[in-house]
Each structure stands twice: as structure tokens, then as C-alpha cells.
Amino acid sequence: MIPLHELLFFVLAALVLVISPGPNMIYLISKSITQGKKSGMISLTGIVCGFLFHIIMVSFGLTAVLLAVPVAYTVLKALGTVYLLYLAYQAVKPKSRNIFEVDKNGSHDSPGKLFTVGFLTNVLNPKVAVFYLSFFPQFIKPEYGSVLTQSLELGVIQVFVSFSINFIIVLAAARVAVFFAENPFWVKVQKWFMASVLMFLAAKMALSKAK
């Protein structure tokens, strides 16, 4: 077992990861506000499963292989970059719906689509894999027992931290919808702001290098 004091440091690192603005947070806020808390929770489930995907990859050493092969990392990074640019286009395309606008027509994405997009938003972000690969080795030591068990232990903690914070985000975002519905000025501002953030994230991802 990993000592408690080291686990507390890992919890802090996991907290920094989840509160840092990124595709996951943007997607959760968008769906929670436009389609309600239920859709936000389904999206969150997809995001959490994306974390589980990365954890399994790291735990069994697959992520290390992926990042050690430049071509494989480049392909994953390219997919993530294109996906973020696609989301940016969706935010500003003609007749696009404001992500802060309450859905008054009852038109909701299907649970399957919400889950899938949430999952892909997380899986197609190589920075998540880099985080795991960078931080896990700092806390895993042979003298603490099975390396696989320690890796899974850290993964479970990270998922718990991520779920807890994102759950709060889902609840808060849904309540903020009323404010934005009553302030139409923010409709245009938010579209270009969110598109700019997504394009910045895409550029940052495109310029990132495997470590």
C-alpha cells in the first residue's frame, strides 16, 4: 500500500488536473446548462470512463509504449487537435445554439451520444495520458507491493477526485443557465469566447511533445 502522506500529495495533483480548464470542463458545462443535470451526469459518466481507459493503459504499460513511439503519439495528438477544432466550429457555425442557452424545445442529444462524446473528449486528449505517465511513477515503488495494484489504487483515487469536482460543476452549471438566459448580450460573447478557448487548447495540444 502507498503511504497516506504520499497519497495526499497525489490527491493534490489530481485536484489540479481536474480544476484546470480543458475540454472536459467545457463539455460538461455546455451539456449541463443546455440540456440539464441529467445530460450533464451522462456526459460525466463518459468522461469518467475515458479516465478509466487511460488508467488501464497506464497500469498495463500500454501508454508507455504509445508515448515511446513518435508516430503513435502524433496520431493520437492529431485526432485530439482535430476534435477540438471541430468543437470550436460547432460553437460559432451559423445558427449554432448558444451553449449557455436553456433548451426550450425539448431537443436533447441521446444518452448514447452524450456518453460517447464525453468519452472521446477525454480519450482523445494525450495530455491525460502524459499526466498519468508523469505522476504515477513518482508514487509507485516496488517496496510498497504490487506495481499493478499501486497503479490501480492511484487510478481509483484520481477518478474519485475527478468525479467529485465535476459533479459539483454539473450542478452549478445547470443553475447558472437562468442568469445567461436573462442576459442575451452574452450569447454572442460566449460563442466566440468558447471557440477561442477551444482553438487555444487545440493549438496547445498540437504543439505539445511527448515526454
PDB file of C-alpha atoms in Angstrom:
ATOM      1  CA  MET A   1       0.000   0.000   0.000  1.00  0.00           C
ATOM      2  CA  ILE A   2       1.145   3.529  -0.754  1.00  0.00           C
ATOM      3  CA  PRO A   3       1.717   5.601   2.454  1.00  0.00           C
ATOM      4  CA  LEU A   4      -1.009   8.093   3.348  1.00  0.00           C
ATOM      5  CA  HIS A   5       1.213  11.167   3.163  1.00  0.00           C
ATOM      6  CA  GLU A   6       2.186  10.321  -0.410  1.00  0.00           C
ATOM      7  CA  LEU A   7      -1.437   9.673  -1.351  1.00  0.00           C
ATOM      8  CA  LEU A   8      -2.323  13.152  -0.091  1.00  0.00           C
ATOM      9  CA  PHE A   9       0.238  14.675  -2.461  1.00  0.00           C
ATOM     10  CA  PHE A  10      -1.249  12.658  -5.291  1.00  0.00           C
ATOM     11  CA  VAL A  11      -4.748  13.875  -4.413  1.00  0.00           C
ATOM     12  CA  LEU A  12      -3.472  17.456  -4.691  1.00  0.00           C
ATOM     13  CA  ALA A  13      -2.004  16.722  -8.135  1.00  0.00           C
ATOM     14  CA  ALA A  14      -5.268  15.099  -9.234  1.00  0.00           C
ATOM     15  CA  LEU A  15      -7.190  18.140  -7.970  1.00  0.00           C
ATOM     16  CA  VAL A  16      -5.015  20.480 -10.037  1.00  0.00           C
ATOM     17  CA  LEU A  17      -5.677  18.353 -13.117  1.00  0.00           C
ATOM     18  CA  VAL A  18      -9.453  18.391 -12.769  1.00  0.00           C
ATOM     19  CA  ILE A  19      -9.856  22.117 -11.992  1.00  0.00           C
ATOM     20  CA  SER A  20      -7.605  23.189 -14.869  1.00  0.00           C
ATOM     21  CA  PRO A  21      -9.785  24.492 -17.744  1.00  0.00           C
ATOM     22  CA  GLY A  22      -9.906  21.990 -20.556  1.00  0.00           C
ATOM     23  CA  PRO A  23     -12.159  20.102 -22.981  1.00  0.00           C
ATOM     24  CA  ASN A  24     -13.782  18.035 -20.202  1.00  0.00           C
ATOM     25  CA  MET A  25     -14.881  21.069 -18.203  1.00  0.00           C
ATOM     26  CA  ILE A  26     -16.124  22.919 -21.288  1.00  0.00           C
ATOM     27  CA  TYR A  27     -18.162  19.933 -22.454  1.00  0.00           C
ATOM     28  CA  LEU A  28     -19.711  19.340 -19.031  1.00  0.00           C
ATOM     29  CA  ILE A  29     -20.702  22.988 -18.598  1.00  0.00           C
ATOM     30  CA  SER A  30     -22.177  23.052 -22.105  1.00  0.00           C
ATOM     31  CA  LYS A  31     -24.372  19.975 -21.724  1.00  0.00           C
ATOM     32  CA  SER A  32     -25.379  20.698 -18.125  1.00  0.00           C
ATOM     33  CA  ILE A  33     -26.624  24.167 -18.983  1.00  0.00           C
ATOM     34  CA  THR A  34     -28.266  23.454 -22.335  1.00  0.00           C
ATOM     35  CA  GLN A  35     -29.795  20.080 -21.531  1.00  0.00           C
ATOM     36  CA  GLY A  36     -29.962  19.856 -17.764  1.00  0.00           C
ATOM     37  CA  LYS A  37     -28.338  17.950 -14.933  1.00  0.00           C
ATOM     38  CA  LYS A  38     -29.312  14.512 -16.245  1.00  0.00           C
ATOM     39  CA  SER A  39     -27.488  15.096 -19.530  1.00  0.00           C
ATOM     40  CA  GLY A  40     -24.559  16.529 -17.607  1.00  0.00           C
ATOM     41  CA  MET A  41     -24.346  13.387 -15.486  1.00  0.00           C
ATOM     42  CA  ILE A  42     -24.440  11.128 -18.563  1.00  0.00           C
ATOM     43  CA  SER A  43     -21.666  13.206 -20.122  1.00  0.00           C
ATOM     44  CA  LEU A  44     -19.707  12.970 -16.866  1.00  0.00           C
ATOM     45  CA  THR A  45     -20.079   9.185 -16.946  1.00  0.00           C
ATOM     46  CA  GLY A  46     -18.492   9.147 -20.394  1.00  0.00           C
ATOM     47  CA  ILE A  47     -15.632  11.350 -19.197  1.00  0.00           C
ATOM     48  CA  VAL A  48     -15.012   9.118 -16.179  1.00  0.00           C
ATOM     49  CA  CYS A  49     -14.913   6.057 -18.447  1.00  0.00           C
ATOM     50  CA  GLY A  50     -12.340   7.942 -20.528  1.00  0.00           C
ATOM     51  CA  PHE A  51     -10.212   8.275 -17.388  1.00  0.00           C
ATOM     52  CA  LEU A  52     -10.629   4.558 -16.748  1.00  0.00           C
ATOM     53  CA  PHE A  53      -9.401   3.878 -20.284  1.00  0.00           C
ATOM     54  CA  HIS A  54      -6.217   5.860 -19.669  1.00  0.00           C
ATOM     55  CA  ILE A  55      -5.722   4.229 -16.262  1.00  0.00           C
ATOM     56  CA  ILE A  56      -5.932   0.741 -17.746  1.00  0.00           C
ATOM     57  CA  MET A  57      -3.484   1.768 -20.471  1.00  0.00           C
ATOM     58  CA  VAL A  58      -1.025   3.088 -17.894  1.00  0.00           C
ATOM     59  CA  SER A  59      -1.478   0.204 -15.471  1.00  0.00           C
ATOM     60  CA  PHE A  60      -0.584  -2.372 -18.073  1.00  0.00           C
ATOM     61  CA  GLY A  61       2.197  -0.327 -19.628  1.00  0.00           C
ATOM     62  CA  LEU A  62       0.412   0.374 -22.909  1.00  0.00           C
ATOM     63  CA  THR A  63       0.573   4.135 -22.569  1.00  0.00           C
ATOM     64  CA  ALA A  64       4.331   3.987 -22.093  1.00  0.00           C
ATOM     65  CA  VAL A  65       4.608   2.126 -25.384  1.00  0.00           C
ATOM     66  CA  LEU A  66       2.264   4.600 -27.095  1.00  0.00           C
ATOM     67  CA  LEU A  67       4.240   7.643 -25.997  1.00  0.00           C
ATOM     68  CA  ALA A  68       7.548   5.947 -26.777  1.00  0.00           C
ATOM     69  CA  VAL A  69       6.538   5.578 -30.429  1.00  0.00           C
ATOM     70  CA  PRO A  70       6.504   9.078 -32.020  1.00  0.00           C
ATOM     71  CA  VAL A  71       4.115   8.068 -34.799  1.00  0.00           C
ATOM     72  CA  ALA A  72       1.533   6.639 -32.379  1.00  0.00           C
ATOM     73  CA  TYR A  73       1.640   9.729 -30.181  1.00  0.00           C
ATOM     74  CA  THR A  74       1.407  12.006 -33.202  1.00  0.00           C
ATOM     75  CA  VAL A  75      -1.680  10.199 -34.496  1.00  0.00           C
ATOM     76  CA  LEU A  76      -3.451  10.457 -31.137  1.00  0.00           C
ATOM     77  CA  LYS A  77      -2.450  14.102 -30.778  1.00  0.00           C
ATOM     78  CA  ALA A  78      -3.703  14.878 -34.303  1.00  0.00           C
ATOM     79  CA  LEU A  79      -7.064  13.241 -33.592  1.00  0.00           C
ATOM     80  CA  GLY A  80      -7.437  15.246 -30.398  1.00  0.00           C
ATOM     81  CA  THR A  81      -6.493  18.503 -32.132  1.00  0.00           C
ATOM     82  CA  VAL A  82      -8.957  17.959 -34.980  1.00  0.00           C
ATOM     83  CA  TYR A  83     -11.690  17.090 -32.499  1.00  0.00           C
ATOM     84  CA  LEU A  84     -11.154  20.306 -30.515  1.00  0.00           C
ATOM     85  CA  LEU A  85     -11.236  22.354 -33.719  1.00  0.00           C
ATOM     86  CA  TYR A  86     -14.479  20.619 -34.653  1.00  0.00           C
ATOM     87  CA  LEU A  87     -15.997  21.604 -31.301  1.00  0.00           C
ATOM     88  CA  ALA A  88     -14.817  25.196 -31.863  1.00  0.00           C
ATOM     89  CA  TYR A  89     -16.534  25.264 -35.262  1.00  0.00           C
ATOM     90  CA  GLN A  90     -19.725  23.873 -33.743  1.00  0.00           C
ATOM     91  CA  ALA A  91     -19.709  26.769 -31.274  1.00  0.00           C
ATOM     92  CA  VAL A  92     -19.643  29.526 -33.926  1.00  0.00           C
ATOM     93  CA  LYS A  93     -21.159  27.963 -37.006  1.00  0.00           C
ATOM     94  CA  PRO A  94     -24.242  29.727 -38.462  1.00  0.00           C
ATOM     95  CA  LYS A  95     -27.421  29.046 -36.465  1.00  0.00           C
ATOM     96  CA  SER A  96     -25.446  27.232 -33.805  1.00  0.00           C
ATOM     97  CA  ARG A  97     -27.126  27.098 -30.426  1.00  0.00           C
ATOM     98  CA  ASN A  98     -25.588  29.044 -27.561  1.00  0.00           C
ATOM     99  CA  ILE A  99     -24.102  26.611 -25.047  1.00  0.00           C
ATOM    100  CA  PHE A 100     -25.412  28.785 -22.209  1.00  0.00           C
ATOM    101  CA  GLU A 101     -28.925  28.836 -23.630  1.00  0.00           C
ATOM    102  CA  VAL A 102     -31.569  26.781 -21.889  1.00  0.00           C
ATOM    103  CA  ASP A 103     -33.057  24.182 -24.213  1.00  0.00           C
ATOM    104  CA  LYS A 104     -36.685  25.276 -24.591  1.00  0.00           C
ATOM    105  CA  ASN A 105     -37.642  22.932 -27.417  1.00  0.00           C
ATOM    106  CA  GLY A 106     -37.010  19.708 -25.565  1.00  0.00           C
ATOM    107  CA  SER A 107     -34.393  18.722 -28.143  1.00  0.00           C
ATOM    108  CA  HIS A 108     -31.759  16.677 -26.357  1.00  0.00           C
ATOM    109  CA  ASP A 109     -28.882  14.570 -27.531  1.00  0.00           C
ATOM    110  CA  SER A 110     -29.421  10.883 -26.970  1.00  0.00           C
ATOM    111  CA  PRO A 111     -27.789   9.314 -23.896  1.00  0.00           C
ATOM    112  CA  GLY A 112     -25.563   7.317 -26.229  1.00  0.00           C
ATOM    113  CA  LYS A 113     -24.288  10.445 -27.965  1.00  0.00           C
ATOM    114  CA  LEU A 114     -23.736  12.274 -24.684  1.00  0.00           C
ATOM    115  CA  PHE A 115     -21.763   9.359 -23.290  1.00  0.00           C
ATOM    116  CA  THR A 116     -19.746   8.819 -26.468  1.00  0.00           C
ATOM    117  CA  VAL A 117     -18.735  12.467 -26.912  1.00  0.00           C
ATOM    118  CA  GLY A 118     -17.788  12.703 -23.233  1.00  0.00           C
ATOM    119  CA  PHE A 119     -15.714   9.538 -23.560  1.00  0.00           C
ATOM    120  CA  LEU A 120     -13.955  10.687 -26.745  1.00  0.00           C
ATOM    121  CA  THR A 121     -13.320  14.163 -25.339  1.00  0.00           C
ATOM    122  CA  ASN A 122     -11.231  12.512 -22.642  1.00  0.00           C
ATOM    123  CA  VAL A 123      -9.669   9.642 -24.593  1.00  0.00           C
ATOM    124  CA  LEU A 124      -8.502  11.890 -27.449  1.00  0.00           C
ATOM    125  CA  ASN A 125      -6.529  14.102 -25.087  1.00  0.00           C
ATOM    126  CA  PRO A 126      -2.933  12.835 -24.878  1.00  0.00           C
ATOM    127  CA  LYS A 127      -2.257  15.254 -22.026  1.00  0.00           C
ATOM    128  CA  VAL A 128      -4.275  12.961 -19.746  1.00  0.00           C
ATOM    129  CA  ALA A 129      -2.021  10.044 -20.647  1.00  0.00           C
ATOM    130  CA  VAL A 130       1.035  12.238 -20.118  1.00  0.00           C
ATOM    131  CA  PHE A 131      -0.274  13.228 -16.671  1.00  0.00           C
ATOM    132  CA  TYR A 132      -0.667   9.620 -15.613  1.00  0.00           C
ATOM    133  CA  LEU A 133       2.671   8.591 -17.057  1.00  0.00           C
ATOM    134  CA  SER A 134       4.407  11.547 -15.401  1.00  0.00           C
ATOM    135  CA  PHE A 135       2.873  11.298 -11.935  1.00  0.00           C
ATOM    136  CA  PHE A 136       2.239   7.599 -11.335  1.00  0.00           C
ATOM    137  CA  PRO A 137       5.962   6.624 -11.316  1.00  0.00           C
ATOM    138  CA  GLN A 138       6.618   9.247  -8.621  1.00  0.00           C
ATOM    139  CA  PHE A 139       4.311   7.446  -6.179  1.00  0.00           C
ATOM    140  CA  ILE A 140       4.761   3.816  -7.190  1.00  0.00           C
ATOM    141  CA  LYS A 141       7.616   1.952  -5.533  1.00  0.00           C
ATOM    142  CA  PRO A 142       8.380  -1.810  -5.520  1.00  0.00           C
ATOM    143  CA  GLU A 143       8.695  -1.840  -1.718  1.00  0.00           C
ATOM    144  CA  TYR A 144       5.041  -0.822  -1.421  1.00  0.00           C
ATOM    145  CA  GLY A 145       3.877  -4.049  -3.068  1.00  0.00           C
ATOM    146  CA  SER A 146       2.461  -4.936  -6.478  1.00  0.00           C
ATOM    147  CA  VAL A 147       3.145  -2.208  -9.048  1.00  0.00           C
ATOM    148  CA  LEU A 148      -0.113  -3.020 -10.823  1.00  0.00           C
ATOM    149  CA  THR A 149      -2.077  -2.752  -7.569  1.00  0.00           C
ATOM    150  CA  GLN A 150      -0.466   0.597  -6.744  1.00  0.00           C
ATOM    151  CA  SER A 151      -1.225   1.912 -10.217  1.00  0.00           C
ATOM    152  CA  LEU A 152      -4.867   0.894  -9.961  1.00  0.00           C
ATOM    153  CA  GLU A 153      -5.024   2.403  -6.453  1.00  0.00           C
ATOM    154  CA  LEU A 154      -3.839   5.766  -7.761  1.00  0.00           C
ATOM    155  CA  GLY A 155      -6.240   5.483 -10.671  1.00  0.00           C
ATOM    156  CA  VAL A 156      -9.235   4.910  -8.416  1.00  0.00           C
ATOM    157  CA  ILE A 157      -8.277   7.927  -6.290  1.00  0.00           C
ATOM    158  CA  GLN A 158      -7.894  10.133  -9.353  1.00  0.00           C
ATOM    159  CA  VAL A 159     -11.268   9.050 -10.727  1.00  0.00           C
ATOM    160  CA  PHE A 160     -12.923   9.743  -7.360  1.00  0.00           C
ATOM    161  CA  VAL A 161     -11.414  13.246  -7.202  1.00  0.00           C
ATOM    162  CA  SER A 162     -12.377  13.941 -10.810  1.00  0.00           C
ATOM    163  CA  PHE A 163     -15.929  12.692 -10.385  1.00  0.00           C
ATOM    164  CA  SER A 164     -16.470  14.690  -7.174  1.00  0.00           C
ATOM    165  CA  ILE A 165     -15.302  18.011  -8.627  1.00  0.00           C
ATOM    166  CA  ASN A 166     -17.027  17.502 -11.972  1.00  0.00           C
ATOM    167  CA  PHE A 167     -20.251  16.536 -10.199  1.00  0.00           C
ATOM    168  CA  ILE A 168     -20.208  19.923  -8.459  1.00  0.00           C
ATOM    169  CA  ILE A 169     -19.544  21.585 -11.825  1.00  0.00           C
ATOM    170  CA  VAL A 170     -22.582  19.850 -13.339  1.00  0.00           C
ATOM    171  CA  LEU A 171     -24.863  21.028 -10.506  1.00  0.00           C
ATOM    172  CA  ALA A 172     -23.550  24.599 -10.544  1.00  0.00           C
ATOM    173  CA  ALA A 173     -23.622  24.952 -14.331  1.00  0.00           C
ATOM    174  CA  ALA A 174     -27.273  23.937 -14.546  1.00  0.00           C
ATOM    175  CA  ARG A 175     -28.261  26.677 -12.085  1.00  0.00           C
ATOM    176  CA  VAL A 176     -26.281  29.345 -13.912  1.00  0.00           C
ATOM    177  CA  ALA A 177     -28.448  28.781 -17.008  1.00  0.00           C
ATOM    178  CA  VAL A 178     -31.138  31.170 -15.753  1.00  0.00           C
ATOM    179  CA  PHE A 179     -28.674  34.044 -15.493  1.00  0.00           C
ATOM    180  CA  PHE A 180     -27.440  33.650 -19.054  1.00  0.00           C
ATOM    181  CA  ALA A 181     -30.978  33.218 -20.356  1.00  0.00           C
ATOM    182  CA  GLU A 182     -31.799  36.648 -18.964  1.00  0.00           C
ATOM    183  CA  ASN A 183     -28.683  38.309 -20.429  1.00  0.00           C
ATOM    184  CA  PRO A 184     -28.787  37.902 -24.250  1.00  0.00           C
ATOM    185  CA  PHE A 185     -25.673  40.086 -24.642  1.00  0.00           C
ATOM    186  CA  TRP A 186     -23.594  37.126 -23.510  1.00  0.00           C
ATOM    187  CA  VAL A 187     -24.914  34.918 -26.316  1.00  0.00           C
ATOM    188  CA  LYS A 188     -22.506  36.313 -28.917  1.00  0.00           C
ATOM    189  CA  VAL A 189     -19.700  36.847 -26.430  1.00  0.00           C
ATOM    190  CA  GLN A 190     -19.784  33.270 -25.128  1.00  0.00           C
ATOM    191  CA  LYS A 191     -19.788  31.717 -28.611  1.00  0.00           C
ATOM    192  CA  TRP A 192     -16.559  33.402 -29.662  1.00  0.00           C
ATOM    193  CA  PHE A 193     -15.027  33.092 -26.222  1.00  0.00           C
ATOM    194  CA  MET A 194     -15.635  29.346 -26.072  1.00  0.00           C
ATOM    195  CA  ALA A 195     -14.443  28.922 -29.670  1.00  0.00           C
ATOM    196  CA  SER A 196     -11.277  30.877 -28.834  1.00  0.00           C
ATOM    197  CA  VAL A 197     -10.619  28.710 -25.771  1.00  0.00           C
ATOM    198  CA  LEU A 198     -11.125  25.523 -27.777  1.00  0.00           C
ATOM    199  CA  MET A 199      -8.818  26.751 -30.542  1.00  0.00           C
ATOM    200  CA  PHE A 200      -6.202  27.687 -27.944  1.00  0.00           C
ATOM    201  CA  LEU A 201      -6.423  24.210 -26.441  1.00  0.00           C
ATOM    202  CA  ALA A 202      -6.153  22.686 -29.920  1.00  0.00           C
ATOM    203  CA  ALA A 203      -3.053  24.765 -30.693  1.00  0.00           C
ATOM    204  CA  LYS A 204      -1.513  23.887 -27.343  1.00  0.00           C
ATOM    205  CA  MET A 205      -2.173  20.210 -27.940  1.00  0.00           C
ATOM    206  CA  ALA A 206      -0.794  20.374 -31.491  1.00  0.00           C
ATOM    207  CA  LEU A 207       2.443  21.957 -30.257  1.00  0.00           C
ATOM    208  CA  SER A 208       2.865  19.586 -27.323  1.00  0.00           C
ATOM    209  CA  LYS A 209       5.577  16.968 -27.370  1.00  0.00           C
ATOM    210  CA  ALA A 210       5.716  13.556 -25.805  1.00  0.00           C
ATOM    211  CA  LYS A 211       7.900  13.438 -22.716  1.00  0.00           C
TER     212      LYS A 211
END
